Coordinates of C-alpha atoms in Angstrom, one line a residue:
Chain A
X232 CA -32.2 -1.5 -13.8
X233 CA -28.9 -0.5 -12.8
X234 CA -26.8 1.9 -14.7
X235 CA -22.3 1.5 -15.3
X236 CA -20.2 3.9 -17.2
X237 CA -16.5 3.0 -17.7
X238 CA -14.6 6.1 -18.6
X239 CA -11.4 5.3 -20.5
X240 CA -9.1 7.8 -21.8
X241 CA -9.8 6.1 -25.0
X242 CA -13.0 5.3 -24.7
X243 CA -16.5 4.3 -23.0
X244 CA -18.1 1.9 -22.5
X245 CA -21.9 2.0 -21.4
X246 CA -23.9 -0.3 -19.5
X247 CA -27.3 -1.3 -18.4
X248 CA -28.2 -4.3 -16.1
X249 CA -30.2 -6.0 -13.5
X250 CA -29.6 -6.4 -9.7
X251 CA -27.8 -9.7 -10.5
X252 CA -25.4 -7.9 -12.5
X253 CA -26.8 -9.7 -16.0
X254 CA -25.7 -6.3 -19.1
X255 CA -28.7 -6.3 -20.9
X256 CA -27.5 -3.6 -23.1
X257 CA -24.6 -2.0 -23.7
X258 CA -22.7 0.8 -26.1
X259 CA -18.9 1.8 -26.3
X260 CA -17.3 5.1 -28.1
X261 CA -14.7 6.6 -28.5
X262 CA -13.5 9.3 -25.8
X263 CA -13.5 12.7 -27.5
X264 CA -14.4 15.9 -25.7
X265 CA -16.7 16.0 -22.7
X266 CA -19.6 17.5 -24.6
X267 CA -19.9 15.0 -27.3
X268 CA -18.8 12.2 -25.5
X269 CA -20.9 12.8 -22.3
X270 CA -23.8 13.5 -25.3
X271 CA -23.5 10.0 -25.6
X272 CA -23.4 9.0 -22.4
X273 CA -27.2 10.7 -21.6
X274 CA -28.4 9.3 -24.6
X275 CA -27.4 5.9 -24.0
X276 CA -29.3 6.4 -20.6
X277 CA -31.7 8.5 -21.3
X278 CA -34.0 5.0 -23.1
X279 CA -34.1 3.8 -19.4
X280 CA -37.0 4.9 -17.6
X281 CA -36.5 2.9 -14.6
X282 CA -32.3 3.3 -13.7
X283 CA -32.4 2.8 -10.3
X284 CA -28.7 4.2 -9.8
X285 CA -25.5 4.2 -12.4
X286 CA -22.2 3.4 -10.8
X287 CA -19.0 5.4 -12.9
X288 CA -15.4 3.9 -13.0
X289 CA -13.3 7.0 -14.6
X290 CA -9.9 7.5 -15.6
X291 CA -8.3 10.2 -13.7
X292 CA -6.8 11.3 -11.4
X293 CA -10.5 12.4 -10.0
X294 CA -11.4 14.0 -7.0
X295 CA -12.9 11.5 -4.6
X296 CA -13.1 13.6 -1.4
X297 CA -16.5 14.1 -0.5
X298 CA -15.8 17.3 1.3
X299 CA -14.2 18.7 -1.5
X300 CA -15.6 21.3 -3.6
X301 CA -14.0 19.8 -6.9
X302 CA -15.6 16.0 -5.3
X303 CA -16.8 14.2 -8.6
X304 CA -14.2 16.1 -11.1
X305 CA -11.1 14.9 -13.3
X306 CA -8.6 16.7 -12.0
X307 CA -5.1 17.2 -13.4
X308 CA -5.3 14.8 -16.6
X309 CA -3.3 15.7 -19.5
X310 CA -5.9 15.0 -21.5
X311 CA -6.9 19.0 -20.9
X312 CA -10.1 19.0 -22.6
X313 CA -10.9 16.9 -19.6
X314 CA -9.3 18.7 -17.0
X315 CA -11.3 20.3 -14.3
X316 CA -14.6 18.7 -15.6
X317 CA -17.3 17.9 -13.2
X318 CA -18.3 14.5 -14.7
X319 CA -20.1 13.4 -11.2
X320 CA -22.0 16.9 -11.6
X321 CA -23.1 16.5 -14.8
X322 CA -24.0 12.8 -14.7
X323 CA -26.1 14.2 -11.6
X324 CA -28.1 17.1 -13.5
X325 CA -29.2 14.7 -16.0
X326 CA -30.4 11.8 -13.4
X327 CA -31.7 12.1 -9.8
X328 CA -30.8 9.7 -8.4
X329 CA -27.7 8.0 -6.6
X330 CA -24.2 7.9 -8.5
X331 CA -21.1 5.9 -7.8
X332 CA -18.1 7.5 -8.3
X333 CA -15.1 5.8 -8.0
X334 CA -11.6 5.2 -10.2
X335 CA -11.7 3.1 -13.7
X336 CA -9.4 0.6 -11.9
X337 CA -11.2 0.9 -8.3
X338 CA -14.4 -0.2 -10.4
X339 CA -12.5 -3.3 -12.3
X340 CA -11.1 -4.3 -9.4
X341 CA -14.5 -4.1 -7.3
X342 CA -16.3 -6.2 -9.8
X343 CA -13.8 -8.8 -9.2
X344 CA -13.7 -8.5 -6.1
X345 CA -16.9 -9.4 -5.5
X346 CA -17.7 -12.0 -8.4
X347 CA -14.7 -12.4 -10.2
X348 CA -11.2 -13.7 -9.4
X349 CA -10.7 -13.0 -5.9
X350 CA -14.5 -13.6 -4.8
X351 CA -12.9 -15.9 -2.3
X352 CA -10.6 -13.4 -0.7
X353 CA -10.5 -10.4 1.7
X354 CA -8.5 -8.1 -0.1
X355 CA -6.5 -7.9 -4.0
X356 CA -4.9 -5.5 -6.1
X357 CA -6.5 -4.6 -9.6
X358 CA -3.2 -3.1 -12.0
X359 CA -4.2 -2.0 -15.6
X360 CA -0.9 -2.4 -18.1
X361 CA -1.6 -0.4 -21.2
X362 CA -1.3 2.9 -22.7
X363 CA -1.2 3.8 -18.9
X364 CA -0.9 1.8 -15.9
X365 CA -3.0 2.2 -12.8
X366 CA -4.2 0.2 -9.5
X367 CA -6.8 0.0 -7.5
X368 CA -6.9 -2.0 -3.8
X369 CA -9.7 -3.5 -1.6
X370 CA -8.9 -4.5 2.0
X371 CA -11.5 -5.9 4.0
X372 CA -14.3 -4.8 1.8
X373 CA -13.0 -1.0 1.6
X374 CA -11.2 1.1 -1.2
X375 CA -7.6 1.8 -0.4
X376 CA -7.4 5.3 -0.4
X377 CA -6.9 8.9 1.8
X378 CA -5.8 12.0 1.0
X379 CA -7.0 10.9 -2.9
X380 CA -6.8 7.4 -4.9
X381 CA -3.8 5.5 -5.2
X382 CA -1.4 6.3 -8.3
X383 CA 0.4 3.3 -8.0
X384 CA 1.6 2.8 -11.7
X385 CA 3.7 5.8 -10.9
X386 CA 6.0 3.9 -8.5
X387 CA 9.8 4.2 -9.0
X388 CA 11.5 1.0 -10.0
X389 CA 14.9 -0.3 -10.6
X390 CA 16.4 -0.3 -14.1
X391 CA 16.9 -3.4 -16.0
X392 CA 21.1 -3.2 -16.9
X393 CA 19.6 -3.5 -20.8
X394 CA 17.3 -0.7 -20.2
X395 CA 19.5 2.2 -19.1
X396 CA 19.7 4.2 -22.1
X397 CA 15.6 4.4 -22.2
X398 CA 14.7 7.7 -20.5
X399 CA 11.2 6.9 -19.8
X400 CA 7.9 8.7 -21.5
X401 CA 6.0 9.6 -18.0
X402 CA 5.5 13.5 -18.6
X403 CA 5.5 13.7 -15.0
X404 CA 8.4 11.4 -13.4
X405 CA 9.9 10.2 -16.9
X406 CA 11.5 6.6 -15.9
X407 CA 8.9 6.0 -13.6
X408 CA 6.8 2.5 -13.4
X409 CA 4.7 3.8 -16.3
X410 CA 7.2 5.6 -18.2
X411 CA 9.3 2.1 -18.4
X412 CA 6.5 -0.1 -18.3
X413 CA 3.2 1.0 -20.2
X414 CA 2.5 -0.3 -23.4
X415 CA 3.6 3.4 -24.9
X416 CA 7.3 2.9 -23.5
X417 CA 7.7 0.2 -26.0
X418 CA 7.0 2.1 -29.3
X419 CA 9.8 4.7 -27.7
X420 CA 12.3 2.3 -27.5
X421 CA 12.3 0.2 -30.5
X422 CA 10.1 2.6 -32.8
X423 CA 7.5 -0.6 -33.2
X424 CA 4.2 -1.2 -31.4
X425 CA 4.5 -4.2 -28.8
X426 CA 2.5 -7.1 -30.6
X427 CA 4.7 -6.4 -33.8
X428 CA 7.9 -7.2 -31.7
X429 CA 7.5 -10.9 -31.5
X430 CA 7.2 -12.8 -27.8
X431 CA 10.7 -12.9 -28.3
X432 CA 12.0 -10.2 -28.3
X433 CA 13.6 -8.6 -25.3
X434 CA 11.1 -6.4 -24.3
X435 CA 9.1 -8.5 -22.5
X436 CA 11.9 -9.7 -20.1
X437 CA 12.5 -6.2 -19.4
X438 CA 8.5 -5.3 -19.0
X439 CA 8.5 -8.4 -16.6
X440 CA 11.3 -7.0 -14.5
X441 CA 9.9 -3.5 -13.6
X442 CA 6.1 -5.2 -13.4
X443 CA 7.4 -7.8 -10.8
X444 CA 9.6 -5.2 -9.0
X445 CA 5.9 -3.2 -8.9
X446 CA 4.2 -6.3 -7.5
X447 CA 6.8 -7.2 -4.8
X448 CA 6.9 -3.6 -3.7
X449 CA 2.8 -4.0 -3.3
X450 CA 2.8 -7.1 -1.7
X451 CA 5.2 -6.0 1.1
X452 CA 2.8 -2.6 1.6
X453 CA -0.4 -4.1 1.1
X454 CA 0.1 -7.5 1.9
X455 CA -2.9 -8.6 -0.6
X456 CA -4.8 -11.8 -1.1
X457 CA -4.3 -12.1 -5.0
X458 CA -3.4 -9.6 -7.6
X459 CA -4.8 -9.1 -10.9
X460 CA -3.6 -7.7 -14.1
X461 CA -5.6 -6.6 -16.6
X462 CA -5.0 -4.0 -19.9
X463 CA -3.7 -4.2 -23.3
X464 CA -0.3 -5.0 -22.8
X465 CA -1.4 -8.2 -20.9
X466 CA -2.9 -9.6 -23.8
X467 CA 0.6 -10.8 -24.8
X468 CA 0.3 -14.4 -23.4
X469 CA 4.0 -14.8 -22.8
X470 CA 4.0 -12.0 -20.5
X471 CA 1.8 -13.2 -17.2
X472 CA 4.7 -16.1 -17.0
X473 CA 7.2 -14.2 -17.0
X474 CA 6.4 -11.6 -14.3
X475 CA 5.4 -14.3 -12.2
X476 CA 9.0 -15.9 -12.3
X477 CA 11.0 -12.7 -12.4
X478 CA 8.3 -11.7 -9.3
X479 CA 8.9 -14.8 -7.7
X480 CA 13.1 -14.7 -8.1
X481 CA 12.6 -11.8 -6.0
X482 CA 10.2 -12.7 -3.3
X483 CA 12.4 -15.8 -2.4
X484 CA 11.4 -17.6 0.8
X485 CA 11.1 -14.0 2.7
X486 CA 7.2 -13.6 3.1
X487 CA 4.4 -16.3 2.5
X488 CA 1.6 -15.5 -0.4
X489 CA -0.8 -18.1 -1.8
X490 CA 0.4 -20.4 -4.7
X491 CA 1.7 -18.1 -7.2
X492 CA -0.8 -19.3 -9.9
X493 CA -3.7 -18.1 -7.4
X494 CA -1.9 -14.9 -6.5
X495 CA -0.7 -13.7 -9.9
X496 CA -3.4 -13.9 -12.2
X497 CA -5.8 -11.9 -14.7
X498 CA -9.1 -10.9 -14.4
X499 CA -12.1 -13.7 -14.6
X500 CA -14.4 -10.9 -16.0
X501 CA -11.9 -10.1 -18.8
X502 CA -12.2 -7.0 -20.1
X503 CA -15.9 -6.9 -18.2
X504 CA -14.6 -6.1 -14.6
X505 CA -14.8 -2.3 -15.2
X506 CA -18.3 -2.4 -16.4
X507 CA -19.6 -5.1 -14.0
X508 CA -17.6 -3.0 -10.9
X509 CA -19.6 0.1 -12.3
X510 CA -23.1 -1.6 -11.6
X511 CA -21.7 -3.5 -7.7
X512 CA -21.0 0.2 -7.4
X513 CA -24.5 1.0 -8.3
X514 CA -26.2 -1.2 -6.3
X515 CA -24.0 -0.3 -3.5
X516 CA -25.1 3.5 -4.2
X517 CA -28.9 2.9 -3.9
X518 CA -27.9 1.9 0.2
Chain B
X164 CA -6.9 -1.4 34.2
X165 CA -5.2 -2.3 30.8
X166 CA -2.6 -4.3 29.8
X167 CA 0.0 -3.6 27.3
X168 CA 3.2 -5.1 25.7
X169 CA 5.5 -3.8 23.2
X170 CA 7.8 -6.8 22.5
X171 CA 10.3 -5.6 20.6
X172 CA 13.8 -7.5 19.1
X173 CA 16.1 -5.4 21.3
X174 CA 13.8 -4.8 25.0
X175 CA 10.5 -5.5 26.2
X176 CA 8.3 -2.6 27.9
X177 CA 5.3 -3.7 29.5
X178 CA 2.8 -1.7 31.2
X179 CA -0.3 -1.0 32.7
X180 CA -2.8 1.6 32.6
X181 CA -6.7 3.0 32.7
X182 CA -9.1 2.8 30.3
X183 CA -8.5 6.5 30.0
X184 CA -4.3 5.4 28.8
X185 CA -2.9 7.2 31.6
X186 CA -0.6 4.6 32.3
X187 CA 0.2 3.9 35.8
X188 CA 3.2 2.0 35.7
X189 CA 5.6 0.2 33.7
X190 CA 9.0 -2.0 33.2
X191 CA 11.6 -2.6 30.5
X192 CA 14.2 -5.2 30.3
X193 CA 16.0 -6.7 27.4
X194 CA 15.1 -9.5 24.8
X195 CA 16.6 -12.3 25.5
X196 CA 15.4 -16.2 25.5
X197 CA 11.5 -16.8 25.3
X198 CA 11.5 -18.6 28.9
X199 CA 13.7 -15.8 30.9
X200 CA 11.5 -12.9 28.9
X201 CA 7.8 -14.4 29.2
X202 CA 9.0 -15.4 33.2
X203 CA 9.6 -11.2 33.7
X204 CA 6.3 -10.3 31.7
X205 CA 4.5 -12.2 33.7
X206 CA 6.0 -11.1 37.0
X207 CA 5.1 -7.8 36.0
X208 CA 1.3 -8.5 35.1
X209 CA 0.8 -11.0 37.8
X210 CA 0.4 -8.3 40.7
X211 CA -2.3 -6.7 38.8
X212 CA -5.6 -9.0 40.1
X213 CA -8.0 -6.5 37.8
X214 CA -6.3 -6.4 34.7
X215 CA -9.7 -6.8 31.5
X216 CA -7.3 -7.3 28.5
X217 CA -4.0 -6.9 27.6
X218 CA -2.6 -5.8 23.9
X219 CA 0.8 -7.0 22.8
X220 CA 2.6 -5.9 19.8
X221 CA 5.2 -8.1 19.0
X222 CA 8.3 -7.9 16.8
X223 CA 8.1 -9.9 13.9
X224 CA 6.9 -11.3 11.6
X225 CA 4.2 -12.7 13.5
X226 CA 0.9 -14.9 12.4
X227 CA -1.6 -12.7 11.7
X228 CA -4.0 -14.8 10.7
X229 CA -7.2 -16.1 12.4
X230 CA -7.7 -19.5 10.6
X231 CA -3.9 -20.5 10.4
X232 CA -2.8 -23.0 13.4
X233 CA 0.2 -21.0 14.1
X234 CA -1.7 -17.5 15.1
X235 CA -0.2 -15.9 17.6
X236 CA 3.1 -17.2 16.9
X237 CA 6.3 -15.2 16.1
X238 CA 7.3 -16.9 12.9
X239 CA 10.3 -16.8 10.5
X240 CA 12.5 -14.3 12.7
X241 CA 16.3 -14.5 12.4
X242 CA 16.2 -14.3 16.1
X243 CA 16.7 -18.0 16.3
X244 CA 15.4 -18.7 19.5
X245 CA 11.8 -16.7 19.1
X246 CA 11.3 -18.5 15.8
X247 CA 8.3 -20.5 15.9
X248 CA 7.6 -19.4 19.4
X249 CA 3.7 -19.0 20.1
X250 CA 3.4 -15.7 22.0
X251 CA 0.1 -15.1 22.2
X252 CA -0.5 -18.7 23.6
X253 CA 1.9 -18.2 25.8
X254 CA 0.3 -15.0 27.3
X255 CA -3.3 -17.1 26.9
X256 CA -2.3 -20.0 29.3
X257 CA -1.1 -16.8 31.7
X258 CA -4.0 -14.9 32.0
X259 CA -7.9 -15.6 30.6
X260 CA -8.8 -12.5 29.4
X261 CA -9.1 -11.0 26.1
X262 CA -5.9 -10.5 24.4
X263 CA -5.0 -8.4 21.6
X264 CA -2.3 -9.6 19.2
X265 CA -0.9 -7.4 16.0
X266 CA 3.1 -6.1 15.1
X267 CA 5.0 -3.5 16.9
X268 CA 4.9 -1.1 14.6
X269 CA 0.8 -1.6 13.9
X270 CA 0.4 -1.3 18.1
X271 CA 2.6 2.3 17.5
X272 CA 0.8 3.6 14.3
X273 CA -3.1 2.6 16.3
X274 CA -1.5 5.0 19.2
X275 CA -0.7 7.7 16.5
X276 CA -4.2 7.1 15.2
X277 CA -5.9 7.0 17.8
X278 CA -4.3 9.9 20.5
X279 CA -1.2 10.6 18.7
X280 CA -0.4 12.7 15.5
X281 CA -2.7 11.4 12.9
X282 CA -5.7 11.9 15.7
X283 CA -7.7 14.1 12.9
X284 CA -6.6 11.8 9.8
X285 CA -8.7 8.3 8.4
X286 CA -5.2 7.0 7.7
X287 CA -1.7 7.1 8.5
X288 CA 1.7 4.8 8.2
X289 CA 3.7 4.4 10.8
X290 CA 7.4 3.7 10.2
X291 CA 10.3 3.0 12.3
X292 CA 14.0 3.3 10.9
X293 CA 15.9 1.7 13.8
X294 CA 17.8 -1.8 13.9
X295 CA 15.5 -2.3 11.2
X296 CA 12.8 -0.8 9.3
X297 CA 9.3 -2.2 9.4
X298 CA 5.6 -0.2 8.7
X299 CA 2.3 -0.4 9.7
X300 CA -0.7 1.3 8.2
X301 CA -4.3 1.9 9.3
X302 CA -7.2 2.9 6.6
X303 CA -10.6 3.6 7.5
X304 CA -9.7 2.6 11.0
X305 CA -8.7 -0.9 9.8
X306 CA -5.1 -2.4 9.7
X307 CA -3.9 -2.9 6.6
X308 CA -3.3 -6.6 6.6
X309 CA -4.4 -9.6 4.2
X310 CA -2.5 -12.8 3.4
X311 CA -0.4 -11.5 6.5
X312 CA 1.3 -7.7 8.0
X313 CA 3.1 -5.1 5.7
X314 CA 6.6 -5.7 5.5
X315 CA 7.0 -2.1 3.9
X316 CA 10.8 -2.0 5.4
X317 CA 12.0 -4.2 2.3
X318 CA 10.4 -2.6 -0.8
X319 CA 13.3 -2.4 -3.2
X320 CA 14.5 1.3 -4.1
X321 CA 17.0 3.0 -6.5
X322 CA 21.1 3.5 -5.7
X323 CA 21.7 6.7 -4.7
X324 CA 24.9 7.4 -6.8
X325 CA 27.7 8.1 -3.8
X326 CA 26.2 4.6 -2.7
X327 CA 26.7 2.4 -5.5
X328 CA 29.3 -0.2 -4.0
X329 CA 27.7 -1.1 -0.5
X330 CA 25.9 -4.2 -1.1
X331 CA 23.5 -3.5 1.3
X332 CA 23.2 -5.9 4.3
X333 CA 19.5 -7.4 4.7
X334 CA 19.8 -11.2 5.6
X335 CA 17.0 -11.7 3.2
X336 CA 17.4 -8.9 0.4
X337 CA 20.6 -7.6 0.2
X338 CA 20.1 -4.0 -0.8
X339 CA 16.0 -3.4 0.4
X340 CA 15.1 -0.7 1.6
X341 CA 16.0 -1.5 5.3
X342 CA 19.8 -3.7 3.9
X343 CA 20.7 0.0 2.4
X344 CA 18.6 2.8 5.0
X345 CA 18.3 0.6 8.5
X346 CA 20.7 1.8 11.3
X347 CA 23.3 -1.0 10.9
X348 CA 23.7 0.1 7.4
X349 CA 25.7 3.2 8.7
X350 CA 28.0 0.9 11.0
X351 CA 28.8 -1.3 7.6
X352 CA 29.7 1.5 5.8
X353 CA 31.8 3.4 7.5
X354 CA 32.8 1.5 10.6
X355 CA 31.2 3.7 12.7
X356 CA 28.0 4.0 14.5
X357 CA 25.5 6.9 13.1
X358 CA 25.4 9.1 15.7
X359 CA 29.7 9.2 15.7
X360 CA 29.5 10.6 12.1
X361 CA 28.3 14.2 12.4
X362 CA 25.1 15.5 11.0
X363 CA 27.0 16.6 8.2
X364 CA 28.3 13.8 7.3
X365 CA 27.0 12.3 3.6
X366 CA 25.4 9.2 5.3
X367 CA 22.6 11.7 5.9
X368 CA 21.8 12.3 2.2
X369 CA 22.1 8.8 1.4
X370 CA 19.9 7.4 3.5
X371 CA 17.2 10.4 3.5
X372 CA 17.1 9.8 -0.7
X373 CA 16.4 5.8 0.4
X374 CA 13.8 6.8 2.7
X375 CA 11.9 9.7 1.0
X376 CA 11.9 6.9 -1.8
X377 CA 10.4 4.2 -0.3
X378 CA 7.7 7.4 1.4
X379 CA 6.9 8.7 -2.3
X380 CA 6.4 5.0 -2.6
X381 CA 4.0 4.3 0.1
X382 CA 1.9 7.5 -0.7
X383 CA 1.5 6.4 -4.4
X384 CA 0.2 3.0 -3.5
X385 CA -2.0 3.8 0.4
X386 CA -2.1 7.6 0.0
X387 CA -2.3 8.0 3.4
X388 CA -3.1 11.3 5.1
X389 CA -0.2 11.2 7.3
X390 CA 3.3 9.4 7.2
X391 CA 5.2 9.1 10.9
X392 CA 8.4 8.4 11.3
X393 CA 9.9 6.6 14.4
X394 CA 12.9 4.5 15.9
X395 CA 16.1 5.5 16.9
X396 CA 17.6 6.5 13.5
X397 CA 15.0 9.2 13.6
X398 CA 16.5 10.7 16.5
X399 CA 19.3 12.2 14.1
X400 CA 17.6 15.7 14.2
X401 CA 18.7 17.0 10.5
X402 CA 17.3 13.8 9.0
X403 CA 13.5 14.9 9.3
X404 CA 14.0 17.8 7.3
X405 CA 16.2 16.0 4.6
X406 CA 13.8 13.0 4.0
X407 CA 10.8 16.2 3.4
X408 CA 12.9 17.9 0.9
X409 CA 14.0 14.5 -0.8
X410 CA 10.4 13.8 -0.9
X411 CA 8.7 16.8 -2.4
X412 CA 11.7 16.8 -5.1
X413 CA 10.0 13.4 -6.0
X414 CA 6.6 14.3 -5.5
X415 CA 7.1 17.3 -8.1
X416 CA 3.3 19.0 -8.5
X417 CA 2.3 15.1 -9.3
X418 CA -0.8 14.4 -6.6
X419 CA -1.8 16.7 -3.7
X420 CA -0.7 15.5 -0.2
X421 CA -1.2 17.6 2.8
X422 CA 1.1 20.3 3.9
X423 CA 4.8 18.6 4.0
X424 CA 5.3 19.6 7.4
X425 CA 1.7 18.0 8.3
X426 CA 2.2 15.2 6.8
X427 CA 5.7 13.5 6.9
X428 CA 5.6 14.1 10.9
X429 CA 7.2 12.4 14.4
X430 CA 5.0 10.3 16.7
X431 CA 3.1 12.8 18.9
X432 CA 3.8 9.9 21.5
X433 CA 7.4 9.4 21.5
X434 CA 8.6 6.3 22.7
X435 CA 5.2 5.8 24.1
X436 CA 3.1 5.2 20.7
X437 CA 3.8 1.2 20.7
X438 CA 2.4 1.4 24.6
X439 CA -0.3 3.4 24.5
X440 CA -1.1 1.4 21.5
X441 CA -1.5 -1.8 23.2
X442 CA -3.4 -0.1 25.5
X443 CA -5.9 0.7 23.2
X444 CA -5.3 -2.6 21.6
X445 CA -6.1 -3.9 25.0
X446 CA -9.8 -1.9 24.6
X447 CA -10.3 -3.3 21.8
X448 CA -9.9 -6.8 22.7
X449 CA -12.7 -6.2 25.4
X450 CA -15.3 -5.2 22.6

C-alpha cells in the first residue's frame, strides 16, 4: 500500500492506495496546529501495516533543498503555528520508510501529469485559485524548481482600469497576482464572498484579466504543453471562459499553443490530483 | 574539431574549435539574405575536412520541435526574408554530420551553464537586452522548452510612472517587456541612441524598473539559481547595479535567492557565451 498526504492550509486530506493509484481509504480534517493535526495524520496511518512509502504535497513555502538543514520544513508561512515545523522529520520518526516531499500544487500537478489531463504531454502548469494561489511546473518529466519552488501566484500583474482603487490583500507584495486575484481579494472589494456576487457581476471580468495576464506571462517563460487550473475560485463555471478569451485577446497570433480548449483547462482528477500526485510521488520514492 | 554558429538578426559569428572549446578560429559578417549568409557560413566551415558536429543557435523564433515538419526552420520572424527559411536543412544538405539546433540565447545560457558563470548552479536564465530582448533557461541540465522556446522578452510588466505616455514599440505587443526595455525603446523616446544620453540620464531608472520586473518575474515562476544578463544594452555599466537594487526592492524578505551580487550576474563568457555554447552544443549532437 502506498501512503498520500495533501497538506492544505485549511485542511488534510489522507490517503491510502494501491500501486495502480486505486484510494482505498481515505480521511480529511481540518488543519489546526501541527500536534493535533499531524495526531491525525499518524493515526490515519498508523492502521496500515504494510505502507510501502507515503508521498506529501504541502502548502508552504517548504524547504525542498536536500542539502539543507531546514530540507523537509514549512518555512516562512504566516500561518506561524506552522512556521519552522519539520513536517518531513516528523512524518519520518513515525515511519521508516521512504517519503515524498514535494509542494501541494507540485503534487496536483504530478498526478495529472501522469494520469490526468496532460497524460499526453511533456510538460504543463498546475495553478491553484483560491484562498491563495500557487503553481507548480513539470518539464520533461522534472519539477520546475532551483534555488526553492516556484511562487508563481505572487507574480506582478497589470491593473484592470476598474480595479485601481483595490490595494491588494498579499501581506507580502499587496497588489500582487494573489492579492488581486485570490478568492480572498473579492470579499475585500465588495464586502461579499464570490459565489454570493452573481456570474455577473464585474468581478469575474476583472479576476479573468489578471489570471490571463498570469498565464501569458507563463506561457512565454515556460512555454508549457497545457495548463490547468484548479481551486475554489474555479468552481465558478463562468470563469474558465472567460480567462481563456481575455488570455487569448492577448496572445494574438504572436506564439503557437495547442487549441485553446486543450491548453486552458481544469484538472481531470478534480479535486483528486493532490491526493493521487501524493501516491505517483510515493511510488516514485520507493525507487 | 567543433563546429559552432551563433546566427543572430544583426551578424553571424561562426567558429571552430576542440573538444576542449578552445576555439581556434573564427569569422563574423552581417545578416543579410539567407543565400549571401548561408554561401559565407559555408565558406567558412568548408576548409575544415574534420569537423564531428556543429551547433547553431539561431535567432528566432525557430521550430523547436522534433515531430513538426518545419524543425529546423526559422519561423514567424519580422525579418521577412528568413521567415520560413529552413536553417538547419540548409546546414544538413552542407555537411552530414550531427547538427545541433536550439535559439541564440539557449546556445549562450548552455555556455554560462556549462563553463561560464552558472558553472556551480542546476539552473540559470540567460537574458539579453539588446535590439531585442529574448531568454533562455536551463533546469536540471535540460532546456526549458515544451510546445516551443521561451519568449520571456515579452512578458507584460507594469508603467513605470515617468513612462506612462510611450506606447512602447514591439511589432507584436506594444508595450512588453522588450516594446518598453529593448534598446530601440531608448531611440523612440528620446531621439537618441542610449549610449548618447548619459548614465544619468532617467532612461536608466526606467528601464532597470522594466527589467528587474520582468527578473522578479522569472524567479517567482523558474527560481533559478542564477539570472545573467547579456546584449549590448547591458554594456551601460550603471544599469547592472540599478536593475539589483530595483530587484531586491521587489523581492522584499519574500523567498531566499542567493547573494544579489551572485545571482543577478554578467556572462563569465562575454561575447563568447552564444559560441562556446554551440560548441558544446556541437558535443552534444555527437552523443
Amino acid at each position: 500500500m502506498l501512503g498520500s498526504i495533501e497538506a492544505g492550509g485549511t485542511k488534510f486530506v489522507c490517503a491510502v492506495g494501491d500501486k495502480n493509484l486505486n484510494v482505498v481509504d481515505r480521511i480529511s480534517f481540518s488543519t489546526t496546529t501541527p500536534e493535533e493535526t499531524m495526531k491525525k495524520v499518524f493515526e490515519f496511518f498508523n492502521a496500515y501495516k504494510d505502507l510501502k512509502a507515503i508521498g506529501i504535497g504541502s502548502f508552504g513555502p517548504i524547504d525542498i533543498n536536500k542539502n539543507s538543514p531546514r530540507y523537509g520544513y514549512i518555512t516562512s508561512t504566516p500561518k506561524l503555528e506552522w512556521k519552522d515545523f519539520n513536517f518531513l522529520g516528523a512524518v519520518k520518526k513515525h515511519y521508516h520508510i521512504p517519503i515524498g516531499w514535494t509542494t501541494d500544487v507540485n503534487a496536483a500537478c504530478l498526478g495529472e501529469y501522469e494520469v490526468g489531463s496532460a497524460v499526453k504531454n511533456d510538460s504543463c502548469i498546475y495553478l491553484t485559485i483560491g484562498t491563495g494561489i500557487g503553481g507548480g511546473a513539470i518539464v520533461k518529466g522534472k519539477f520546475i524548481e532551483g534555488f526553492g519552488h516556484p511562487e508563481m501566484g505572487h507574480i506582478l500583474v497589470r491593473r484592470h482600469p476598474k480595479d485601481d482603487n483595490f490595494q491588494g490583500w498579499c501581506p507580502y507584495h499587496g497588489d500582487c497576482l494573489e492579492g488581486l486575484a485570490a478568492g480572498p481579494s473579492v470579499e475585500k472589494r465588495y464586502g461579499m464572498k464570490a459565489q454570493d456576487l452573481g456570474p455577473d457581476h464585474e468581478v469575474w471580468e476583472i479576476l479573468a484579466y489578471y489570471l490571463a495576464q498570469a498565464l501569458f506571462n507563463y506561457t512565454l517563460v515556460l512555454r508549457p504543453e497545457k495548463i490547468i487550473l484548479g481551486g475554489g475560485v474555479m468552481k465558478q463555471p463562468q470563469l474558465l471562459e472567460m480567462i481563456k478569451k481575455e488570455f487569448m485577446a492577448l496572445l494574438g497570433d504572436y506564439i503557437e499553443i495547442s487549441e485553446i480548449d486543450e491548453y486552458i483547462v481544469k484538472p481531470i482528477l478534480g479535486d483528486n490530483a493532490g491526493i493521487i500526485g501524493g501516491l505517483i510521488l510515493a511510488k516514485e520514492a520507493c525507487k
